[in-house]
Amino acid sequence: MPSTRNSELTTLAYKILQPGFKGHEAPEWLLRRIGEGLSSVVLFSRNIANAGQLARLTAQLRAENPDLVIAIDEEAGDVTRIESLTGSSRPGNLALGAIDDPDLTEAVARDIGHELRSAGISLTYAPSADVNSNPNNPVIGVRSFGSTTDLVSRHTAAWIRGLQAAGVAACAKHFPGHGDTEVDSHHGLPTYNASVELIREQALPPFRAAMESGVRAVMSAHLLVPAFDADLPATLSSRLLVDLLRTELGFEGLVITDGIEMGAVSDLFGIDGATVRAVAGGSDAVCVGGESSDPEVVDVLSAALVAAVDDGRLSEERLREAAARVEVFSDWSKGIFRAAPPHRIKSDIGFVAARRAVRLTGSQTGRLPLGAPAHVVELIPTMNLAIAKETPWGVAAPLRERLIGTTSVGIHEEDVSGDTLSVLDRYALVPAAERPLVIVVRDVFRHAWMANSLKHLLSARPDAIVVEMGLPTGHTHGAVHIATFGATTASGVAAAEVLAG
């Protein structure tokens, strides 16, 4: 029989875990744990089929605990969960930053908030407050509002104001800033090698702006910041989470870890060891379940936290402090969700914003709109784990709806491996011999095979139209160059409208 004290500690441990799960309905193990004190869950794209199913799922979860915190990793750009099967109907942060209209950013975020609120979701792990100062960053890119601190600060603040005005909590991430790294923290430990002065000048202002806008939560980054702590990643570091975030910046809200099973921290300490170190270092809530969604995870992590209190690696006071912060957040959330949700009017503001973001350059822009069906070649990269594999993107589908007879082909890296580019001739140049050629790329400067393929195609067809749907290179490719600043469905439709008229 477990002791009364251990039972109490287990209940406290349940309060700070934010686990994911599999399926479109809540599994029995999860409902049981909610009844035993689990106070948060997080949803991913695997849990969502459509709006009606999502509303039924959140209602099922709240039937076990009306005050349950239901979180989601919804950035509403290239990283979308609620629209992972269709692609986001809104542009992402980089597109909003390119427009640089904070009022529009606030309105788009408010629209997102209304959709999440009506679906029964109380917290989203967004926005990315990272300044994408390193274009080779493999995991931020278009998720950032841009590469300059002032721009990212004002749009981070606007996004948070809009979202939280709709009754959904925002979570600024990835503290203290993931924009100047070259390693994907899903797989390894990035290092942010900047001085204290540069970090304060470049990376921290967007988080200050987030706090001034009343952000309810901050998500820590799985990266090493030697200027502050040469030994522990930020998620596990009291020097960053307590000394910097709490004491220096004055943040009083909820500190949430990035996915604790991500390689940057779990490879070092295991998922259980990383969880204990995160809470000991100042994290209040532990996000888990992006990849580790088995029923045993909650039991393993709660047992690890209890054991750490017993053997002195984690103080009981720190565990209680973390649980208390979750309770404060839950009290705010339940005040919102005990009221009936406002009636949501369907809005097309996302498509309006995507159209405003499009930039058109080149020597032959007068050729547009096209008067004949085109052949579209989409060069398709492997995306990082933050972006759901099933999320559609591109220009071919919306262009076929507007120019009947348009054909298309998708080319992957393995199709043009080595020095063999004949596949491009066969599937790209030959079908396009008598029609306009549209080449779609995504983060072309980060993929040598894509850059080589683009060069090969343009050498044969210098009149080709290039649609760049990732982070722009700053160079004009092709006779006509269209930049969308993201690869959402809304961005693809905006590009197709430019092409077809």
Coordinates of C-alpha atoms in Angstrom, one line a residue, residues 11-476:
T11 CA -1.3 13.8 -7.0
L12 CA 1.0 16.8 -7.1
A13 CA 3.0 15.1 -9.9
Y14 CA -0.2 14.5 -11.9
K15 CA -0.9 18.2 -11.7
I16 CA 2.2 19.3 -13.5
L17 CA 2.2 16.7 -16.4
Q18 CA 0.6 17.7 -19.7
P19 CA 0.5 14.3 -21.6
G20 CA -0.7 13.5 -25.1
F21 CA -2.5 10.4 -26.2
K22 CA -3.5 8.6 -29.3
G23 CA -6.9 8.5 -30.9
H24 CA -10.0 10.6 -31.7
E25 CA -11.6 9.6 -28.4
A26 CA -10.1 9.8 -24.9
P27 CA -8.7 6.4 -23.9
E28 CA -9.8 4.8 -20.6
W29 CA -6.4 5.2 -19.0
L30 CA -6.5 8.9 -19.6
L31 CA -10.0 9.4 -18.2
R32 CA -9.0 7.4 -15.2
R33 CA -5.9 9.6 -14.6
I34 CA -7.9 12.8 -14.9
G35 CA -10.2 11.4 -12.2
E36 CA -7.2 10.8 -10.1
G37 CA -5.9 14.3 -10.4
L38 CA -4.3 14.8 -13.8
S39 CA -5.1 18.5 -14.5
S40 CA -3.9 19.0 -18.1
V41 CA -3.7 17.2 -21.5
V42 CA -2.3 18.2 -24.8
L43 CA -3.7 17.5 -28.2
F44 CA -1.9 16.8 -31.5
S45 CA -3.0 16.3 -35.1
R46 CA -3.4 12.6 -34.5
N47 CA -6.3 13.5 -32.1
I48 CA -8.2 15.6 -34.7
A49 CA -10.4 14.6 -37.6
N50 CA -12.7 17.6 -37.9
A51 CA -14.3 20.4 -35.9
G52 CA -17.2 18.4 -34.7
Q53 CA -15.1 15.5 -33.5
L54 CA -12.7 17.8 -31.7
A55 CA -15.5 19.5 -29.8
R56 CA -16.9 16.1 -28.8
L57 CA -13.4 15.1 -27.6
T58 CA -12.8 18.1 -25.4
A59 CA -16.3 17.7 -24.0
Q60 CA -15.5 14.1 -23.1
L61 CA -12.3 15.2 -21.4
R62 CA -14.0 18.0 -19.4
A63 CA -16.8 15.6 -18.3
E64 CA -14.1 14.0 -16.1
N65 CA -12.9 17.4 -14.8
P66 CA -14.7 20.7 -15.8
D67 CA -11.5 22.6 -15.0
L68 CA -9.2 20.5 -17.1
V69 CA -6.5 22.5 -19.0
I70 CA -6.6 21.4 -22.6
A71 CA -3.6 22.5 -24.6
I72 CA -2.6 22.2 -28.2
D73 CA 0.5 23.0 -30.2
E74 CA -1.3 25.2 -32.7
E75 CA 0.8 28.0 -34.3
A76 CA -1.7 28.3 -37.2
G77 CA 1.0 28.6 -39.8
D78 CA 3.0 25.7 -41.2
V79 CA 2.7 24.2 -37.8
T80 CA -1.0 23.4 -37.4
R81 CA -2.9 20.7 -35.6
I82 CA -6.5 21.7 -36.0
E83 CA -6.0 21.9 -39.8
S84 CA -3.3 19.3 -40.3
L85 CA -5.4 17.4 -42.8
T86 CA -6.2 20.4 -44.9
G87 CA -3.3 22.8 -44.3
S88 CA -3.8 26.1 -42.4
S89 CA -6.3 28.6 -43.7
R90 CA -4.1 31.3 -42.3
P91 CA -0.6 32.4 -43.1
G92 CA 2.2 31.8 -40.6
N93 CA 4.3 34.2 -38.6
L94 CA 6.8 35.0 -41.3
A95 CA 4.1 36.1 -43.6
L96 CA 2.5 38.3 -40.9
G97 CA 5.9 39.8 -40.2
A98 CA 6.5 40.5 -43.9
I99 CA 3.2 42.5 -44.0
D100 CA 4.2 44.2 -40.8
D101 CA 0.7 45.3 -39.8
P102 CA 0.4 44.5 -36.1
D103 CA -3.4 45.2 -36.2
L104 CA -3.7 42.5 -38.8
T105 CA -1.6 40.1 -36.8
E106 CA -3.8 40.8 -33.8
A107 CA -6.9 40.1 -35.8
V108 CA -5.6 36.9 -37.2
A109 CA -4.6 35.7 -33.8
R110 CA -8.0 36.6 -32.4
D111 CA -9.6 34.5 -35.1
I112 CA -7.4 31.6 -34.1
G113 CA -8.4 32.1 -30.5
H114 CA -12.1 32.1 -31.4
E115 CA -11.7 28.8 -33.2
L116 CA -9.8 27.2 -30.4
R117 CA -12.1 28.6 -27.8
S118 CA -15.2 27.2 -29.6
A119 CA -13.4 23.8 -29.8
G120 CA -12.9 23.7 -26.0
I121 CA -9.2 24.4 -26.0
S122 CA -7.7 26.7 -23.3
L123 CA -4.0 26.9 -24.1
T124 CA -1.9 26.9 -27.3
Y125 CA 1.8 26.6 -27.4
A126 CA 2.3 29.7 -29.5
P127 CA 3.5 32.1 -30.7
S128 CA 7.1 31.6 -31.5
A129 CA 8.9 34.6 -30.1
D130 CA 12.2 33.5 -31.6
V131 CA 14.2 36.0 -33.7
N132 CA 15.3 34.0 -36.8
S133 CA 18.7 35.6 -36.9
N134 CA 20.3 32.5 -38.4
P135 CA 18.8 31.6 -41.7
N136 CA 20.3 28.1 -41.5
N137 CA 18.2 27.3 -38.5
P138 CA 16.5 24.0 -39.3
V139 CA 13.5 24.2 -37.0
I140 CA 12.4 27.8 -36.7
G141 CA 12.4 29.5 -40.1
V142 CA 8.9 30.6 -41.2
R143 CA 7.7 30.0 -37.7
S144 CA 9.3 33.3 -36.7
F145 CA 7.9 36.7 -37.4
G146 CA 11.3 37.7 -38.9
S147 CA 15.0 38.2 -38.4
T148 CA 14.9 41.6 -36.6
T149 CA 14.2 42.0 -32.9
D150 CA 11.9 45.0 -33.1
L151 CA 9.7 43.4 -35.7
V152 CA 9.4 40.1 -33.8
S153 CA 8.7 42.0 -30.5
R154 CA 5.8 44.0 -31.9
H155 CA 4.2 41.0 -33.6
T156 CA 4.7 38.7 -30.7
A157 CA 2.8 41.2 -28.5
A158 CA 0.1 41.7 -31.1
W159 CA -0.4 38.0 -31.5
I160 CA -0.7 37.4 -27.8
R161 CA -3.2 40.3 -27.4
G162 CA -5.4 38.9 -30.1
L163 CA -5.4 35.3 -29.0
Q164 CA -6.0 36.0 -25.3
A165 CA -8.8 38.5 -26.1
A166 CA -10.6 35.5 -27.4
G167 CA -10.2 33.6 -24.1
V168 CA -7.3 31.3 -25.0
A169 CA -4.0 31.5 -23.2
A170 CA -0.9 32.1 -25.3
C171 CA 2.6 30.6 -24.6
A172 CA 5.6 32.5 -25.9
K173 CA 8.4 30.1 -27.0
H174 CA 11.2 29.0 -27.1
F175 CA 12.8 30.8 -24.1
P176 CA 15.4 32.4 -24.2
G177 CA 15.4 32.2 -28.0
H178 CA 15.8 29.4 -30.5
G179 CA 16.5 31.6 -33.6
D180 CA 20.3 31.5 -33.7
T181 CA 20.9 27.8 -33.7
E182 CA 21.8 25.2 -36.4
V183 CA 20.6 22.0 -34.7
D184 CA 17.1 20.7 -34.5
S185 CA 16.3 20.0 -30.8
H186 CA 14.0 17.2 -31.7
H187 CA 17.2 15.2 -32.5
G188 CA 20.2 16.8 -30.7
L189 CA 21.2 19.6 -28.4
P190 CA 21.6 23.0 -30.1
T191 CA 24.0 25.6 -28.6
Y192 CA 23.2 29.3 -28.6
N193 CA 26.7 30.7 -28.6
A194 CA 26.1 34.4 -27.9
S195 CA 27.3 36.8 -25.2
V196 CA 25.0 37.8 -22.4
E197 CA 24.9 41.3 -23.9
L198 CA 23.9 40.0 -27.3
I199 CA 21.2 37.7 -25.9
R200 CA 19.7 40.5 -23.9
E201 CA 19.8 42.8 -27.0
Q202 CA 18.6 40.3 -29.6
A203 CA 16.7 37.4 -28.2
L204 CA 15.0 38.6 -24.9
P205 CA 13.1 41.7 -26.1
P206 CA 10.2 39.6 -27.7
F207 CA 9.8 37.8 -24.4
R208 CA 9.7 41.1 -22.6
A209 CA 7.0 42.3 -25.1
A210 CA 5.1 39.0 -24.5
M211 CA 5.1 39.7 -20.7
E212 CA 4.0 43.3 -21.2
S213 CA 1.1 41.9 -23.2
G214 CA 0.1 39.6 -20.4
V215 CA 1.2 36.3 -21.8
R216 CA 0.0 33.5 -19.5
A217 CA 2.8 31.0 -20.2
V218 CA 6.3 30.7 -21.5
M219 CA 7.8 27.6 -23.0
S220 CA 11.5 26.8 -22.4
A221 CA 13.9 25.8 -25.2
H222 CA 16.0 22.6 -25.2
L223 CA 19.2 24.4 -26.0
L224 CA 22.5 25.1 -24.3
V225 CA 23.2 28.8 -23.5
P226 CA 26.8 28.8 -22.2
A227 CA 26.7 32.6 -21.4
F228 CA 24.2 31.7 -18.7
D229 CA 24.7 28.0 -18.0
A230 CA 27.4 26.0 -19.6
D231 CA 26.2 22.7 -18.2
L232 CA 22.4 22.4 -18.5
P233 CA 20.0 23.1 -21.3
A234 CA 17.6 26.0 -20.7
T235 CA 14.7 23.7 -19.9
L236 CA 16.6 22.2 -17.0
S237 CA 18.5 25.3 -15.9
S238 CA 17.6 27.4 -12.8
R239 CA 20.0 30.0 -14.0
L240 CA 17.8 30.6 -17.0
L241 CA 14.3 29.8 -15.7
V242 CA 14.7 31.2 -12.2
D243 CA 17.5 33.8 -12.2
L244 CA 16.8 35.2 -15.7
L245 CA 13.1 34.5 -16.5
R246 CA 11.6 34.9 -13.0
T247 CA 14.0 37.2 -11.2
E248 CA 15.4 39.5 -13.9
L249 CA 12.5 39.6 -16.3
G250 CA 9.8 39.3 -13.6
F251 CA 7.6 36.6 -15.2
E252 CA 5.0 35.2 -12.8
G253 CA 3.0 32.9 -15.1
L254 CA 3.3 29.3 -16.0
V255 CA 6.6 27.9 -17.3
I256 CA 6.1 24.9 -19.6
T257 CA 8.8 22.6 -21.1
D258 CA 9.1 21.9 -24.7
G259 CA 8.4 18.2 -25.4
I260 CA 10.4 16.5 -22.7
E261 CA 11.0 13.4 -24.9
M262 CA 12.8 15.4 -27.5
G263 CA 16.4 14.2 -28.1
A264 CA 18.1 17.4 -26.9
V265 CA 17.2 16.5 -23.3
S266 CA 16.1 12.9 -23.2
D267 CA 19.3 11.7 -24.9
L268 CA 21.2 13.2 -22.0
F269 CA 19.1 12.1 -19.0
G270 CA 16.3 9.9 -20.3
I271 CA 12.7 11.1 -20.3
D272 CA 12.3 10.6 -16.6
G273 CA 15.6 12.2 -15.6
A274 CA 14.9 15.2 -17.9
T275 CA 11.5 15.6 -16.2
V276 CA 12.9 15.6 -12.7
R277 CA 15.7 18.1 -13.7
A278 CA 13.2 20.3 -15.5
V279 CA 11.0 20.7 -12.5
A280 CA 13.9 21.1 -10.2
G281 CA 15.3 23.8 -12.5
G282 CA 12.1 25.9 -12.4
S283 CA 9.6 24.4 -14.9
D284 CA 6.0 24.2 -13.7
A285 CA 4.5 22.0 -16.3
V286 CA 6.0 19.2 -18.4
C287 CA 4.8 18.7 -21.9
V288 CA 5.0 15.1 -23.1
G289 CA 3.3 13.0 -25.7
G290 CA 4.4 14.4 -29.1
E291 CA 6.2 11.1 -29.6
S292 CA 5.8 9.4 -26.2
S293 CA 2.1 8.9 -25.9
D294 CA 1.8 5.5 -24.3
P295 CA -0.3 5.1 -21.2
E296 CA 2.8 4.1 -19.1
V297 CA 4.4 7.5 -19.6
V298 CA 2.3 9.3 -17.0
D299 CA 3.0 6.6 -14.4
V300 CA 6.7 6.6 -15.2
L301 CA 7.1 10.3 -14.9
S302 CA 4.9 10.7 -11.8
A303 CA 6.8 7.9 -10.1
A304 CA 10.1 9.5 -11.1
L305 CA 9.0 12.8 -9.5
V306 CA 7.9 11.1 -6.3
A307 CA 11.2 9.2 -6.1
A308 CA 13.2 12.4 -6.7
V309 CA 11.4 14.0 -3.7
D310 CA 12.1 10.9 -1.6
D311 CA 15.8 10.9 -2.4
G312 CA 16.4 14.6 -2.3
R313 CA 17.0 15.4 -6.0
L314 CA 13.8 17.5 -6.0
S315 CA 12.5 19.4 -3.1
E316 CA 8.9 18.9 -2.1
E317 CA 8.6 22.7 -1.9
R318 CA 9.5 23.0 -5.6
L319 CA 7.0 20.4 -6.6
R320 CA 4.3 22.1 -4.6
E321 CA 5.2 25.5 -6.1
A322 CA 5.0 24.1 -9.6
A323 CA 1.6 22.5 -8.9
A324 CA 0.3 25.7 -7.4
R325 CA 1.2 27.6 -10.5
V326 CA -0.7 25.1 -12.6
E327 CA -3.7 25.6 -10.2
V328 CA -3.5 29.4 -10.7
F329 CA -3.5 28.9 -14.4
S330 CA -6.4 26.5 -14.2
D331 CA -8.4 29.0 -12.1
W332 CA -8.1 31.5 -14.9
S333 CA -9.0 28.9 -17.5
K334 CA -12.1 27.6 -15.7
G335 CA -13.4 31.2 -15.3
I336 CA -13.4 31.4 -19.1
F337 CA -14.7 28.0 -19.9
R338 CA -17.5 27.9 -17.4
A339 CA -19.1 30.7 -19.5
A340 CA -20.7 29.8 -22.8
P341 CA -18.4 30.3 -25.8
P342 CA -19.1 33.3 -28.0
H343 CA -20.7 32.7 -31.3
R344 CA -18.0 32.4 -33.9
I345 CA -18.5 34.0 -37.3
K346 CA -16.6 32.2 -40.1
S347 CA -13.8 34.6 -41.2
D348 CA -11.6 34.6 -44.3
I349 CA -9.1 37.0 -42.6
G350 CA -6.4 34.3 -43.0
F351 CA -6.7 34.3 -46.8
V352 CA -6.8 38.1 -46.8
A353 CA -3.6 38.1 -44.9
A354 CA -2.0 35.5 -47.1
R355 CA -2.8 37.6 -50.2
R356 CA -1.2 40.7 -48.6
A357 CA 2.0 38.8 -47.9
V358 CA 2.7 37.7 -51.5
R359 CA 5.7 39.5 -53.2
L360 CA 6.1 39.4 -56.9
T361 CA 9.4 40.2 -58.7
G362 CA 11.2 39.3 -61.9
S363 CA 11.7 40.5 -65.5
Q364 CA 8.5 39.0 -66.9
T365 CA 5.8 39.8 -64.3
G366 CA 3.7 41.1 -67.1
R367 CA 3.1 37.5 -68.2
L368 CA 0.7 37.1 -65.3
P369 CA -2.0 36.0 -65.0
L370 CA -1.3 32.9 -67.1
G371 CA -3.7 32.4 -70.0
A372 CA -3.1 28.6 -70.4
P373 CA -2.7 25.5 -68.2
A374 CA 0.7 25.2 -66.6
H375 CA 2.9 22.3 -65.5
V376 CA 3.8 22.6 -61.8
V377 CA 7.0 20.9 -60.4
E378 CA 7.0 20.9 -56.6
L379 CA 10.4 20.2 -55.1
I380 CA 9.5 18.6 -51.7
P381 CA 11.9 18.6 -48.8
T382 CA 11.8 16.5 -45.7
M383 CA 10.3 18.7 -42.9
N384 CA 11.2 18.8 -39.2
L385 CA 9.1 17.0 -36.7
A386 CA 7.2 20.2 -35.7
I387 CA 5.3 20.0 -39.0
A388 CA 2.9 17.1 -39.4
K389 CA 3.8 14.8 -42.2
E390 CA 0.3 14.7 -43.5
T391 CA -0.2 18.5 -43.8
P392 CA -0.7 19.3 -47.5
W393 CA 1.1 22.3 -49.0
G394 CA 2.0 23.7 -52.4
V395 CA 0.5 25.4 -55.4
A396 CA -0.5 22.6 -57.8
A397 CA -3.8 21.7 -56.2
P398 CA -5.3 25.3 -55.9
L399 CA -3.9 26.1 -59.4
R400 CA -5.6 23.1 -61.0
E401 CA -8.9 24.4 -59.6
R402 CA -8.3 27.7 -61.4
L403 CA -6.6 26.6 -64.6
I404 CA -8.3 23.5 -65.8
G405 CA -5.8 21.2 -67.4
T406 CA -2.8 22.1 -65.2
T407 CA -0.6 19.1 -64.6
S408 CA 1.9 18.6 -61.7
V409 CA 4.6 16.3 -60.3
G410 CA 6.3 16.2 -56.9
I411 CA 10.0 15.6 -56.7
H412 CA 11.8 14.3 -53.6
E413 CA 15.5 14.2 -52.8
E414 CA 15.7 10.5 -53.4
D415 CA 14.3 11.0 -56.9
V416 CA 17.4 13.1 -57.9
S417 CA 20.1 11.4 -55.7
G418 CA 23.7 11.5 -56.9
D419 CA 24.3 13.3 -60.1
T420 CA 21.3 11.9 -61.9
L421 CA 19.0 14.7 -62.9
S422 CA 17.3 12.9 -65.8
V423 CA 14.1 12.5 -63.7
L424 CA 13.7 16.3 -63.9
D425 CA 13.9 16.2 -67.7
R426 CA 11.4 13.3 -67.8
Y427 CA 8.8 14.6 -65.3
A428 CA 9.4 18.4 -65.5
L429 CA 10.8 19.6 -68.7
V430 CA 9.1 17.2 -71.2
P431 CA 5.6 17.7 -69.9
A432 CA 6.1 21.5 -69.8
A433 CA 7.5 21.8 -73.4
E434 CA 4.4 23.4 -74.7
R435 CA 3.1 25.2 -71.6
P436 CA 4.3 27.5 -68.7
L437 CA 6.5 25.9 -66.2
V438 CA 5.9 26.7 -62.5
I439 CA 8.6 25.5 -60.0
V440 CA 7.7 25.4 -56.3
V441 CA 10.5 25.4 -53.7
R442 CA 10.6 25.4 -49.9
D443 CA 13.7 26.6 -48.0
V444 CA 15.7 26.1 -51.2
F445 CA 19.0 27.4 -49.7
R446 CA 18.9 24.8 -47.0
H447 CA 18.8 21.8 -49.4
A448 CA 21.6 21.3 -51.9
W449 CA 19.6 18.8 -54.0
M450 CA 16.8 21.3 -54.3
A451 CA 19.2 24.2 -55.3
N452 CA 20.8 21.9 -57.9
S453 CA 17.5 20.8 -59.3
L454 CA 16.3 24.4 -59.5
K455 CA 19.5 25.5 -61.3
H456 CA 19.1 22.6 -63.8
L457 CA 15.5 23.4 -64.5
L458 CA 16.1 27.1 -65.0
S459 CA 19.1 26.4 -67.3
A460 CA 16.6 24.7 -69.6
R461 CA 13.7 26.9 -69.0
P462 CA 14.8 30.4 -68.0
D463 CA 11.2 31.6 -68.6
A464 CA 10.0 29.4 -65.7
I465 CA 8.0 30.9 -62.8
V466 CA 9.4 30.1 -59.3
V467 CA 7.2 30.1 -56.3
E468 CA 9.2 30.2 -53.0
M469 CA 7.1 29.0 -50.1
G470 CA 9.8 28.8 -47.4
L471 CA 12.2 31.3 -46.0
P472 CA 13.1 33.6 -48.9
T473 CA 16.7 33.7 -50.1
G474 CA 16.6 37.3 -51.1
H475 CA 17.4 36.5 -54.7
T476 CA 15.0 36.4 -57.7

